[in-house]
Short mmCIF file of C-alpha atoms in Angstrom, two decimals:
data_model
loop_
_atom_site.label_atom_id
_atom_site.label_comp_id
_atom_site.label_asym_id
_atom_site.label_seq_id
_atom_site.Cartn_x
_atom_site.Cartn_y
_atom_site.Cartn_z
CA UNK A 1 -3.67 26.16 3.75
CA UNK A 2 -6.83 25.05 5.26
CA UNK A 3 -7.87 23.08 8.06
CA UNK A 4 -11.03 21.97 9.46
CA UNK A 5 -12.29 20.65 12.61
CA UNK A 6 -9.38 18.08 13.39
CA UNK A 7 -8.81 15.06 15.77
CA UNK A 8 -5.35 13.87 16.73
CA UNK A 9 -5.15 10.98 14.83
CA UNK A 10 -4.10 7.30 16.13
CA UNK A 11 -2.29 6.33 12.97
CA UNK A 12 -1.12 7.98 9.77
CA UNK A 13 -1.33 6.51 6.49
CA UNK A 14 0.39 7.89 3.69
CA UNK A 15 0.55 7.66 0.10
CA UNK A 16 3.64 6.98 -1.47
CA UNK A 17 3.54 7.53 -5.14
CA UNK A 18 4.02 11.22 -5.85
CA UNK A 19 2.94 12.11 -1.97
CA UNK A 20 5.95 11.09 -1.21
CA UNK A 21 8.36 10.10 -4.01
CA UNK A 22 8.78 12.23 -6.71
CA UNK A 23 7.34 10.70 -9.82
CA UNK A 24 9.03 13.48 -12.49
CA UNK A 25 11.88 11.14 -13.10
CA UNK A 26 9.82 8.02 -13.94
CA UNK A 27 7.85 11.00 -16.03
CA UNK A 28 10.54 12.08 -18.12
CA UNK A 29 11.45 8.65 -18.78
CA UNK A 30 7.56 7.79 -19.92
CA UNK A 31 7.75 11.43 -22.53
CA UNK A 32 11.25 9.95 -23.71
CA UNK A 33 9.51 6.61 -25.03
CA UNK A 34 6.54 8.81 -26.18
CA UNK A 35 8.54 10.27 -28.76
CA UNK A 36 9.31 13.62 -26.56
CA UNK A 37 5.90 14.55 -26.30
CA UNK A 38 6.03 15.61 -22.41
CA UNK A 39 2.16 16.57 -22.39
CA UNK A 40 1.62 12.40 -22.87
CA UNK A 41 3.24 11.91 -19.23
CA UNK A 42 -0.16 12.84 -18.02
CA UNK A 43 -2.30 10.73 -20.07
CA UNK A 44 -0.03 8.15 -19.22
CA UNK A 45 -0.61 8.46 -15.30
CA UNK A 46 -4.67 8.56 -15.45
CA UNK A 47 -4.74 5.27 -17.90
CA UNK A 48 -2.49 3.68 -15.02
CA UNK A 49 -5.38 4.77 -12.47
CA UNK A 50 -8.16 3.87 -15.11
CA UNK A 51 -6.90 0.95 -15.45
CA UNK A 52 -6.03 -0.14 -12.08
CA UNK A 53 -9.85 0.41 -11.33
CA UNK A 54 -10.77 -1.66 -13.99
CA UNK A 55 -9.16 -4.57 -13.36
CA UNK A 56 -10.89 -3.87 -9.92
CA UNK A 57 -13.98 -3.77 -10.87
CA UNK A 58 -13.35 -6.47 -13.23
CA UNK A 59 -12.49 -8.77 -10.37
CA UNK A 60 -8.83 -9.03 -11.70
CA UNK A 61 -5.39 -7.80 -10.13
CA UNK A 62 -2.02 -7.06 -11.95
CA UNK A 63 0.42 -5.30 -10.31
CA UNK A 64 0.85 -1.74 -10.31
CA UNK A 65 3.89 -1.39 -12.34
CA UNK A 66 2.04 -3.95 -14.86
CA UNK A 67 -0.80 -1.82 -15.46
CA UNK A 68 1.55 0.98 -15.84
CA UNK A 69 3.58 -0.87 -18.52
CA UNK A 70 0.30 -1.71 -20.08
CA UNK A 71 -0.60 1.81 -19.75
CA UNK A 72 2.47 3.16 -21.47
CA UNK A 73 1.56 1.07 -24.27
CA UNK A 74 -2.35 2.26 -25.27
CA UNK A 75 -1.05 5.89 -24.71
CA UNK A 76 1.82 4.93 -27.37
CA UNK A 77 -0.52 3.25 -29.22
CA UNK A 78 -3.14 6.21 -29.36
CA UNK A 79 -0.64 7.88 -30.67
CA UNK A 80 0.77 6.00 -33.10
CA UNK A 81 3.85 5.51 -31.52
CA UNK A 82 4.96 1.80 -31.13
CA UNK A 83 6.16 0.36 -27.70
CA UNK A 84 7.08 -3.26 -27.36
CA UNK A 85 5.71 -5.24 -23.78
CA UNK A 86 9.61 -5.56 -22.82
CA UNK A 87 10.56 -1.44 -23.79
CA UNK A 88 7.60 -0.39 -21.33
CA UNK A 89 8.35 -2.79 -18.66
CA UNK A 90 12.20 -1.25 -18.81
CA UNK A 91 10.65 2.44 -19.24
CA UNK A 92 8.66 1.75 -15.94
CA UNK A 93 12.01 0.77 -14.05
CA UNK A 94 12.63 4.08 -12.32
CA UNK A 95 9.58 3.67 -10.51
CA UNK A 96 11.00 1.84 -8.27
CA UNK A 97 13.68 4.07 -7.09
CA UNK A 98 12.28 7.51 -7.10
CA UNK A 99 13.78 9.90 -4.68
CA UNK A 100 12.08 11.03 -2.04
CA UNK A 101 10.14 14.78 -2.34
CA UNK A 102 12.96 17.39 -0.47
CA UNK A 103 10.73 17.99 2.37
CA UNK A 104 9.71 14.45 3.28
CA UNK A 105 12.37 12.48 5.39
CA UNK A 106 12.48 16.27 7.94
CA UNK A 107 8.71 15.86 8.08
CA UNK A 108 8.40 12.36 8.83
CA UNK A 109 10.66 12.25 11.20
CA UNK A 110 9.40 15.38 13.93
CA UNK A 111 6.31 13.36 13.21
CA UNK A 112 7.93 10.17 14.01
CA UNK A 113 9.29 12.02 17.30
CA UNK A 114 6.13 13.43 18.41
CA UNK A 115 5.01 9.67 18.77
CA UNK A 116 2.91 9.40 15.96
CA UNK A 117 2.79 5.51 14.44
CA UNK A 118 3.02 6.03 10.54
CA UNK A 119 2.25 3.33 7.70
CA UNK A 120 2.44 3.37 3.90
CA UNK A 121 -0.91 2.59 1.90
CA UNK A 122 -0.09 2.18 -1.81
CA UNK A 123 -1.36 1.18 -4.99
CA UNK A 124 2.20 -0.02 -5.13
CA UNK A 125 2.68 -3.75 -4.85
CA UNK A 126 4.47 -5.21 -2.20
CA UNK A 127 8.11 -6.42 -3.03
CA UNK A 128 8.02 -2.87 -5.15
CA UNK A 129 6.80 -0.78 -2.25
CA UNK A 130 9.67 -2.51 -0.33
CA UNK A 131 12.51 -1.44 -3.17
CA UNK A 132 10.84 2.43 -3.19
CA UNK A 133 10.92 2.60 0.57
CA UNK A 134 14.40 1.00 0.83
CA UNK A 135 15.96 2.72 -2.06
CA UNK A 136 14.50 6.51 -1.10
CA UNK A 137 15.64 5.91 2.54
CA UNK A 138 12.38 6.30 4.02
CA UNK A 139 11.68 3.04 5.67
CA UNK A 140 12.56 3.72 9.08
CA UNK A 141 10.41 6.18 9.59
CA UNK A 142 7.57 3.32 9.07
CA UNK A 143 6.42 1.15 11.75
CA UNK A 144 3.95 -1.16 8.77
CA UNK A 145 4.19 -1.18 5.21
CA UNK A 146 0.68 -1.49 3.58
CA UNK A 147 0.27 -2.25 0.41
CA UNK A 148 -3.48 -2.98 -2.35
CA UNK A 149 -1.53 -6.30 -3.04
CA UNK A 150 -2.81 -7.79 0.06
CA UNK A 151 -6.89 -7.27 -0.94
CA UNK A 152 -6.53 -8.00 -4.68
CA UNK A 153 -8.35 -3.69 -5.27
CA UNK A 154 -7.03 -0.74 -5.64
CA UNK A 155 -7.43 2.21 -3.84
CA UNK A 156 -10.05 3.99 -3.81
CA UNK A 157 -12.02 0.83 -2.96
CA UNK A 158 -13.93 1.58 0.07
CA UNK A 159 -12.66 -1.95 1.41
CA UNK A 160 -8.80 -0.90 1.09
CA UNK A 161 -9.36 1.72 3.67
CA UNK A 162 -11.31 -0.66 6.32
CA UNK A 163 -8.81 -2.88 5.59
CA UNK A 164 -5.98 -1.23 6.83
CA UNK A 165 -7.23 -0.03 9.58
CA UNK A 166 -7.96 -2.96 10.92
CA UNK A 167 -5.16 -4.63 9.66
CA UNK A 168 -3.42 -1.61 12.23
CA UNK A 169 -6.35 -2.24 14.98
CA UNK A 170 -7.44 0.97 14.20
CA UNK A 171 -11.16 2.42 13.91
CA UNK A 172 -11.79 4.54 10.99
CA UNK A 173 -11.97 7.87 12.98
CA UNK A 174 -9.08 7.24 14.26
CA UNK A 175 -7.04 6.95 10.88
CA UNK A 176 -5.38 9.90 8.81
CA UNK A 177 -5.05 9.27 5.27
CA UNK A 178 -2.11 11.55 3.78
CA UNK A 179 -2.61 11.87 0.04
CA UNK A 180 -1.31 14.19 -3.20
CA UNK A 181 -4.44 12.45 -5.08
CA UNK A 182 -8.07 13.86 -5.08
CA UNK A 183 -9.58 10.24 -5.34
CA UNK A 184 -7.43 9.39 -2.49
CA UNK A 185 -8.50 11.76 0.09
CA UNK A 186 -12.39 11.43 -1.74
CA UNK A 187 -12.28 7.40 -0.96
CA UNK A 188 -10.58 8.14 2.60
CA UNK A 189 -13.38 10.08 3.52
CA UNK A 190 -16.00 8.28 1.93
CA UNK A 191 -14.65 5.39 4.14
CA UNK A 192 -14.80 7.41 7.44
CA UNK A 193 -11.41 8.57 7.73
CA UNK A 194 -9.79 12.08 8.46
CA UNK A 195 -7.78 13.22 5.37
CA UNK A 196 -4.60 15.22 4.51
CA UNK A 197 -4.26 16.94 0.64
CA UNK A 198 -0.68 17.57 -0.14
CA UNK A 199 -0.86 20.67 -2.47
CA UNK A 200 1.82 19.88 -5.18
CA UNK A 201 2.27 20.60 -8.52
CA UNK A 202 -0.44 19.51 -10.97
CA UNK A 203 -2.48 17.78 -8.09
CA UNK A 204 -6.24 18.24 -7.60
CA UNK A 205 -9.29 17.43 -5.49
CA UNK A 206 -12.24 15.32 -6.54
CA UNK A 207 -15.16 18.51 -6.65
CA UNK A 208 -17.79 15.95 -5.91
CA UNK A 209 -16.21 14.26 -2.83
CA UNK A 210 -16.11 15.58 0.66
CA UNK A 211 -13.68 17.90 1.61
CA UNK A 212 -10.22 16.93 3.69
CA UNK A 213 -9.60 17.98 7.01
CA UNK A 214 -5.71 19.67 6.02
CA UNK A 215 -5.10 20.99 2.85
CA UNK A 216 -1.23 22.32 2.47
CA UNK A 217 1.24 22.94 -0.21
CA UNK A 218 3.95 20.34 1.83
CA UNK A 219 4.64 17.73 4.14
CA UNK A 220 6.68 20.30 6.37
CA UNK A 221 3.01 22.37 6.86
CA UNK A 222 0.97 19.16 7.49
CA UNK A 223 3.95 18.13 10.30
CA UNK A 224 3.75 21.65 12.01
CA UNK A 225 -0.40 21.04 12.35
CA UNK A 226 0.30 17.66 13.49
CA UNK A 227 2.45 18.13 16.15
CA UNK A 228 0.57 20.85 17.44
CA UNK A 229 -2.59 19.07 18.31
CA UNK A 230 -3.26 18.14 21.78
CA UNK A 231 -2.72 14.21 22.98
CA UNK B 1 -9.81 -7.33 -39.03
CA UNK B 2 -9.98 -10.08 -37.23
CA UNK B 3 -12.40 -12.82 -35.97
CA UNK B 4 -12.00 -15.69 -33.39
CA UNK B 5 -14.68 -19.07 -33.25
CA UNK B 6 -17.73 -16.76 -32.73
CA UNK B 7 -21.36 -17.52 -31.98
CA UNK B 8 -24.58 -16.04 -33.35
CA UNK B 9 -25.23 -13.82 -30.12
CA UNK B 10 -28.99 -13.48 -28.82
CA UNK B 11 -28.64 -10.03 -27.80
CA UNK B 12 -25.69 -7.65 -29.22
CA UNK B 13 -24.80 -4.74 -26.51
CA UNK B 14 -23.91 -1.23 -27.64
CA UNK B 15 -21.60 0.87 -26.03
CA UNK B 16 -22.83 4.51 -27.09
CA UNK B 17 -20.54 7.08 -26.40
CA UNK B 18 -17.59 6.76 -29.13
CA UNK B 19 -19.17 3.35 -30.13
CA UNK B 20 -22.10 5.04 -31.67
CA UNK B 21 -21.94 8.58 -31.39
CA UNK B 22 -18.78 10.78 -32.52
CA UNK B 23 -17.07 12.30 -30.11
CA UNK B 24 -15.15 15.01 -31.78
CA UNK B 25 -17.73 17.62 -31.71
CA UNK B 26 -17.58 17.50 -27.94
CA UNK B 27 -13.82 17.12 -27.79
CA UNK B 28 -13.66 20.69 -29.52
CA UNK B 29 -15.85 22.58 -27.23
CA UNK B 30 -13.75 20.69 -24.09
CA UNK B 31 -10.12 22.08 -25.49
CA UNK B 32 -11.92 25.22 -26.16
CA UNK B 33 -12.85 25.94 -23.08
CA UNK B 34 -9.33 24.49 -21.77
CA UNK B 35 -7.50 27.44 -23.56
CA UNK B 36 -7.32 25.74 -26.78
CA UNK B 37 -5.20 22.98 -25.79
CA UNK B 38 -6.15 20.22 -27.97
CA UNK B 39 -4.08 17.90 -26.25
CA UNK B 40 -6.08 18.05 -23.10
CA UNK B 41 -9.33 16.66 -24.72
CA UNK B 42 -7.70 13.05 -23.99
CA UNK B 43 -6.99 13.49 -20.47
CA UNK B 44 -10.31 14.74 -19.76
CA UNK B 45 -11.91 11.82 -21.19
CA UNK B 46 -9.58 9.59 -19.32
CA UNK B 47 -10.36 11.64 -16.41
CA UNK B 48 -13.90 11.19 -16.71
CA UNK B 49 -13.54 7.36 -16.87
CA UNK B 50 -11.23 7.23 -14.25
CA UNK B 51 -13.68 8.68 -11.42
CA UNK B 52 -16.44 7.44 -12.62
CA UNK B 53 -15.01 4.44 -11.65
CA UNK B 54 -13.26 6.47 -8.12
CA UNK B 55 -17.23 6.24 -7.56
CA UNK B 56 -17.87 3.26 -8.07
CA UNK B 57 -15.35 1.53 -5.91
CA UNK B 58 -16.11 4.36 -3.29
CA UNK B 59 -19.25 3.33 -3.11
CA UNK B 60 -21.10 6.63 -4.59
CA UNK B 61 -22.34 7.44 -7.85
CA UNK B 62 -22.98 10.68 -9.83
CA UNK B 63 -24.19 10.77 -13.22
CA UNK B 64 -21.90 10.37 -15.96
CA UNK B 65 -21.63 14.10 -17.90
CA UNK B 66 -21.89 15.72 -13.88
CA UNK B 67 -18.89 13.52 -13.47
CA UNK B 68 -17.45 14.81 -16.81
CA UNK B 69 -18.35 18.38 -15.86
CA UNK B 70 -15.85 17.81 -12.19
CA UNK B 71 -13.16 15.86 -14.54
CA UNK B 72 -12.63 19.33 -16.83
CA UNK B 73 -12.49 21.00 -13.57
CA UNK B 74 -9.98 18.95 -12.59
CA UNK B 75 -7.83 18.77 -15.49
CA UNK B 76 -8.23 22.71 -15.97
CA UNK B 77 -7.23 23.32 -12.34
CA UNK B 78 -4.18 20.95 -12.76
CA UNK B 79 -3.36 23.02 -15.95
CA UNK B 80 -3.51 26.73 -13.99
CA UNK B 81 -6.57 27.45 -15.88
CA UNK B 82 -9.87 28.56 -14.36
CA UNK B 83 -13.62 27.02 -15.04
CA UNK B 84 -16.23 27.55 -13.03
CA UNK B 85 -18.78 24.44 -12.15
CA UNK B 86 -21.36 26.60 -14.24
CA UNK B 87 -19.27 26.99 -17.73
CA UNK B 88 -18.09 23.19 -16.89
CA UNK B 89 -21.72 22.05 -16.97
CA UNK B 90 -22.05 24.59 -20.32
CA UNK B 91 -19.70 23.04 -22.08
CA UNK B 92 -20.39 19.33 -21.43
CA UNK B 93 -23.90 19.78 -23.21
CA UNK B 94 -23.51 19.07 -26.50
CA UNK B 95 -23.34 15.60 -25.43
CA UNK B 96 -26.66 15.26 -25.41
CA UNK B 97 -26.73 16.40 -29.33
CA UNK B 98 -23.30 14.06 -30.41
CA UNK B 99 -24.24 12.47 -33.87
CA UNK B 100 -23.67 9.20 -34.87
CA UNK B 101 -20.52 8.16 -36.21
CA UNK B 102 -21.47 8.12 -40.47
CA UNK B 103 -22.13 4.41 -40.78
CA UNK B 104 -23.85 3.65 -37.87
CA UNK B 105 -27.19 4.04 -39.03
CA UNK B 106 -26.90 1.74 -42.21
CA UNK B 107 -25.46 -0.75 -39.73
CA UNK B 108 -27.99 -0.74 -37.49
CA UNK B 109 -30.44 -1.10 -39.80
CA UNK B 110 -29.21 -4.01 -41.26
CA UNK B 111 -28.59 -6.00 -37.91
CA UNK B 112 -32.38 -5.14 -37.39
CA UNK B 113 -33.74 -6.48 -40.24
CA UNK B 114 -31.36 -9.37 -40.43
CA UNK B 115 -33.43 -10.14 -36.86
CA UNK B 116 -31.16 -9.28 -34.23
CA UNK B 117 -32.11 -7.73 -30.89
CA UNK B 118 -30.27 -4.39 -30.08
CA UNK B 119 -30.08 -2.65 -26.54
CA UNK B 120 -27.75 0.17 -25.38
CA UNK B 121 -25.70 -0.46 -22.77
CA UNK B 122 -23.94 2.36 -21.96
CA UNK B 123 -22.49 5.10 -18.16
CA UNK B 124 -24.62 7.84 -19.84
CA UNK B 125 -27.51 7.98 -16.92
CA UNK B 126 -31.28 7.37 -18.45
CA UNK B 127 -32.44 10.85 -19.36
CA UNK B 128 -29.51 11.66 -21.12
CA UNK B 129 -29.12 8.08 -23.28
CA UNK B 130 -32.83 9.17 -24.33
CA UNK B 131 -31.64 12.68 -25.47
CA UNK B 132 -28.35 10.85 -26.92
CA UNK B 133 -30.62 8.33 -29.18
CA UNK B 134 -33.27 10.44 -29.71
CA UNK B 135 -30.87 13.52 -31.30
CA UNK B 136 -28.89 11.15 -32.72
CA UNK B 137 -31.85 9.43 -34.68
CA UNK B 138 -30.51 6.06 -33.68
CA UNK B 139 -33.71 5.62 -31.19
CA UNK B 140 -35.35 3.58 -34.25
CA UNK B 141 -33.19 0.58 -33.90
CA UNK B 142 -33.14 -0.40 -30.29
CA UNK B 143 -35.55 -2.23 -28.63
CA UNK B 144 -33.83 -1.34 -25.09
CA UNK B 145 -32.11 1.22 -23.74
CA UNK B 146 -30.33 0.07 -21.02
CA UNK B 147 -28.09 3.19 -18.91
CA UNK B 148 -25.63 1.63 -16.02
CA UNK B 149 -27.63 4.29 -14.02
CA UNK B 150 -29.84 1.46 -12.85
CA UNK B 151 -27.01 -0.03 -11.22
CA UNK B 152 -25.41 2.90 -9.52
CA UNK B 153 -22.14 1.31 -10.53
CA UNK B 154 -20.25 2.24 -13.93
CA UNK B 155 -19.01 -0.26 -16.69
CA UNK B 156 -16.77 -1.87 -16.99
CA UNK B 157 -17.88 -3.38 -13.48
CA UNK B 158 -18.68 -7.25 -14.04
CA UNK B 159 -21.95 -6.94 -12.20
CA UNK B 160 -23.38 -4.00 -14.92
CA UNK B 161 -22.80 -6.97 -17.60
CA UNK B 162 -24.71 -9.91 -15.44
CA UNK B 163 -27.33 -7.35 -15.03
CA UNK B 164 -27.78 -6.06 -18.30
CA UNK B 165 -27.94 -9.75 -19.75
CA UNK B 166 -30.45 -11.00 -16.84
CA UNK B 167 -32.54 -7.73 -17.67
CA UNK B 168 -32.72 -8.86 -21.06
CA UNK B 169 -33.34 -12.60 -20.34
CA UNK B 170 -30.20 -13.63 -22.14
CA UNK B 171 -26.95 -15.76 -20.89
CA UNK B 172 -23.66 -14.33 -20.36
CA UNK B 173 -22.46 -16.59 -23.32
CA UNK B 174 -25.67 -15.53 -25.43
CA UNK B 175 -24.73 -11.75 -25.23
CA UNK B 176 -22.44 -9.75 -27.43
CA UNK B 177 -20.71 -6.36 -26.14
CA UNK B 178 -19.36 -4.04 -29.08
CA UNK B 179 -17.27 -0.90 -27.97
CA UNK B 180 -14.49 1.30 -28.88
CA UNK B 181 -12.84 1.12 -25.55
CA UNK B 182 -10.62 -1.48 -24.74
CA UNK B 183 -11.75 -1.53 -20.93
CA UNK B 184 -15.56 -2.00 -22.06
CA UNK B 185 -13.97 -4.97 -24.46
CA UNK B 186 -11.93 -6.03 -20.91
CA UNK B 187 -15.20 -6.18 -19.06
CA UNK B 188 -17.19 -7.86 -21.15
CA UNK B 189 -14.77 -10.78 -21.46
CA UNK B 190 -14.47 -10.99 -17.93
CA UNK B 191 -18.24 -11.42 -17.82
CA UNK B 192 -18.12 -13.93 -20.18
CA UNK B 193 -19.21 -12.41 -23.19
CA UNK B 194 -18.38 -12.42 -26.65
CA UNK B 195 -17.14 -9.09 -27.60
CA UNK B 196 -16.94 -7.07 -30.81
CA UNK B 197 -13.97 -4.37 -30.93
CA UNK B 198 -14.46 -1.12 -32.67
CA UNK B 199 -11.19 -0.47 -33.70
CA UNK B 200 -11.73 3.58 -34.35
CA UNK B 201 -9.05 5.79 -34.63
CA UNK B 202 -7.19 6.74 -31.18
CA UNK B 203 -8.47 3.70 -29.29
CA UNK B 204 -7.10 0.96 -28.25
CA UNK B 205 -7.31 -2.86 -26.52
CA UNK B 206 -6.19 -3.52 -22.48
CA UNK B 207 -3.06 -5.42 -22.87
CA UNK B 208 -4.12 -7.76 -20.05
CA UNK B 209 -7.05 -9.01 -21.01
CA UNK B 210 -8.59 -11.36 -23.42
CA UNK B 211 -9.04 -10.31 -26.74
CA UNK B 212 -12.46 -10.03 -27.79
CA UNK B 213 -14.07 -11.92 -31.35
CA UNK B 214 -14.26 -9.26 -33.38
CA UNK B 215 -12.03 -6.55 -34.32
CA UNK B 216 -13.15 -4.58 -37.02
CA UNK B 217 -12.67 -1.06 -38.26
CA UNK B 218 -16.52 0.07 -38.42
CA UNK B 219 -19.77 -1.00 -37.88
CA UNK B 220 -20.12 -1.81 -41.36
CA UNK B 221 -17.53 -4.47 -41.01
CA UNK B 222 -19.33 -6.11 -37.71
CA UNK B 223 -22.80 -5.66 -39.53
CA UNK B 224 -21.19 -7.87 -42.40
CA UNK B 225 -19.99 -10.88 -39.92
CA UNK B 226 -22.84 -10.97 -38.00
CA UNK B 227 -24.88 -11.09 -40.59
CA UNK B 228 -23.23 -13.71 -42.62
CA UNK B 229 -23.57 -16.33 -39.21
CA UNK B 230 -25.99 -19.29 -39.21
CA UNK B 231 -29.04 -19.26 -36.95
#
C-alpha cells in the first residue's frame, strides 16, 4: 500500500471490468471453449485489449464484447482449436452479468456517503455497461455512466480521459481514475489525472508509465484513504 | 492459398519481425527466463503489441524491444515470478540476431530481380531494424528501411501506412503490405492497401476486417504470384 502526494479529488472514475466485476466467471467460460486449457484465458484477455487498440488506431470501432468474440476466436485459432462466430459470441455472454468483486458495493457506498460523485469509464459499450451495472447491483452508487462508445477509442486514448472529464465539467486535476489495469492508470496519468491501482490478482503496472498516486490490494483500502482526506 | 483481383503493386511493404525473421529463437530465451513456461512466450508477445500500442494512443512512445523488455516484466510479475529490468533487457537481445525464416532469402531475391521495389516497414526502432537486416543477411534486398520510429506511433496506426507510402512516393492503392499478423493485414486494408497474408503457423487474420489479396503459406508462394502479374 502506497500513496503519494494526494488531492481530494472532485470526481471518481472507475473501471469496471475486473476493477470492479469479477471477470473469473466469463474466464472459466473462455478456458471451457479453449478446450480446458485455463492458461489461454490470459491470452484471450490481452488480444481483446490488442485488439481494441487496433481498431483504434485503425480509425474503426466494434464493440467491446465484439472484439472479445473476435478475440476468442484467433486465440482458438492459434491453437488449433475451432470456434464458430455464433459459439464465441454465446461464450462471451457472462460478461455481461459478472458479479460484483466482495468488497465493492461496502466501498462504494462510505464513498458515496462521504459525498464523493462517482462515474463508470469503460471499455464496455453502452447498453452492455448498463446490463453489468444493473445486473451486479451497482448502479446506484453512480451518479453518470461513461462509457468509450461515446468517442468511437478505447481507453487508453489520451482523448477518452479529456473527454470525460469534461463530459463531468471536470478539469483533469481534479479527476481520479480507479483502475485494476496498468495501461489504465499509465493513460490516466499521461492525461493529467490522479490515479488509483487496485492490487488484485494477476494485475500489473505499466514499468514505463508514471506512477499512481494509491496503490492497494482493495477497494475497502482505497475507501479508507479517501474518506480521510480533508474537503 | 488464396488470391482476390490483385494489382501489380509499385512498392511491396515488409513486416519484419515474424514476417521475415523467425521468432522462435527469441521465444525460447523469453519462457526461459519466465521459469520455463512455454506457454507464456504468447502472452508476452501479445503483451508487447498491446502497449506498444497503450503508447501510442497515450500519446508516448518507447522503442519497440524497451517496450518488450517492460511487457516480460509484466507478464512475469503477473505470474509471481521475479525479473529484474536488467535480465529483462538481457534476454530481449537476441532480437537483434533473429534469422530469417528459411525461404525468405530465395524470395527476396527473386522479387528483386523480377524488378520490384522492397522496403521494411516494420515497430522495430532504426538502429535495431539495421542490426535485424544486417545479422539476418536480408540487408541485400531492400532498397529502404523504413522503422515506425520515425513516426513515434506504432503500426498498425493508419497514419504509419500514409507515411510510409508518401515516403516512398507511392499511392495508398500502389503499395502492398505483407505480414504474419492479422492486425498489420487489418491496418493495411484500412489504409487502403493491398495486402499479402503470411499465413505461418500460430497466426492468424482479425475477424473484423477485410481480408487482404493474398494468403499464402510462405514467401515462396507470394514470390510466385507476384511474379507471374503483368506490368
Amino acid at each position: 500500500m502506497e500513496t503519494k502526494a494526494l488531492k481530494r479529488p472532485a470526481v471518481i472514475f472507475f473501471d469496471v471490468n475486473e476493477t470492479l466485476l469479477d471477470m473469473q466467471p466469463l474466464k472459466e467460460k473462455v478456458s471451457q471453449a479453449l478446450d480446458g486449457r485455463k492458461e489461454l484465458a490470459s491470452l484471450w484477455v490481452t488480444t481483446m485489449l490488442q485488439y481494441a487498440l487496433v481498431d483504434t488506431v485503425g480509425g474503426q470501432y466494434h464493440e467491446f464484447d465484439e472484439i472479445g468474440a473476435a478475440a476468442l476466436q484467433m486465440v482458438a485459432s492459434k491453437n488449433n482449436i475451432s470456434i464458430t462466430e455464433e459459439k464465441a459470441k454465446e461464450t462471451l455472454k457472462p460478461m455481461r452479468s459478472l458479479p460484483a468483486h466482495q468488497e465493492v458495493p461496502g466501498a462504494l457506498s462510505r464513498l458515496q456517503e462521504a459525498g464523493y460523485t462517482l462515474v463508470t469509464l469503460t471499455n464496455s459499450a453502452n447498453q452492455a455497461l448498463e446490463e453489468q451495472m444493473t445486473n451486479s447491483g451497482l448502479k446506484q452508487y453512480f451518479q453518470r455512466l461513461l462509457s468509450v462508445e461515446d468517442t468511437g477509442i478505447y481507453k487508453p486514448h489520451s482523448r477518452v480521459y479529456s473527454w470525460a472529464a469534461r463530459k463531468i465539467g471536470v478539469r483533469p486535476e481534479e479527476s481520479l481514475m480507479v483502475a485494476a489495469h496498468g495501461w489504465d492508470i499509465a493513460g490516466a496519468k499521461w492525461a493529467g489525472w490522479q490515479a488509483a491501482f487496485i492490487d488484485r490478482p494477476g494485475q500489473t503496472l505499466y514499468p514505463l508509465s508514471e506512477s499512481p498516486e494509491i496503490t492497494v490490494p482493495s477497494l475497502t483500502e482505497l475507501a479508507d484513504i479517501l474518506i480521510a482526506l480533508e474537503k
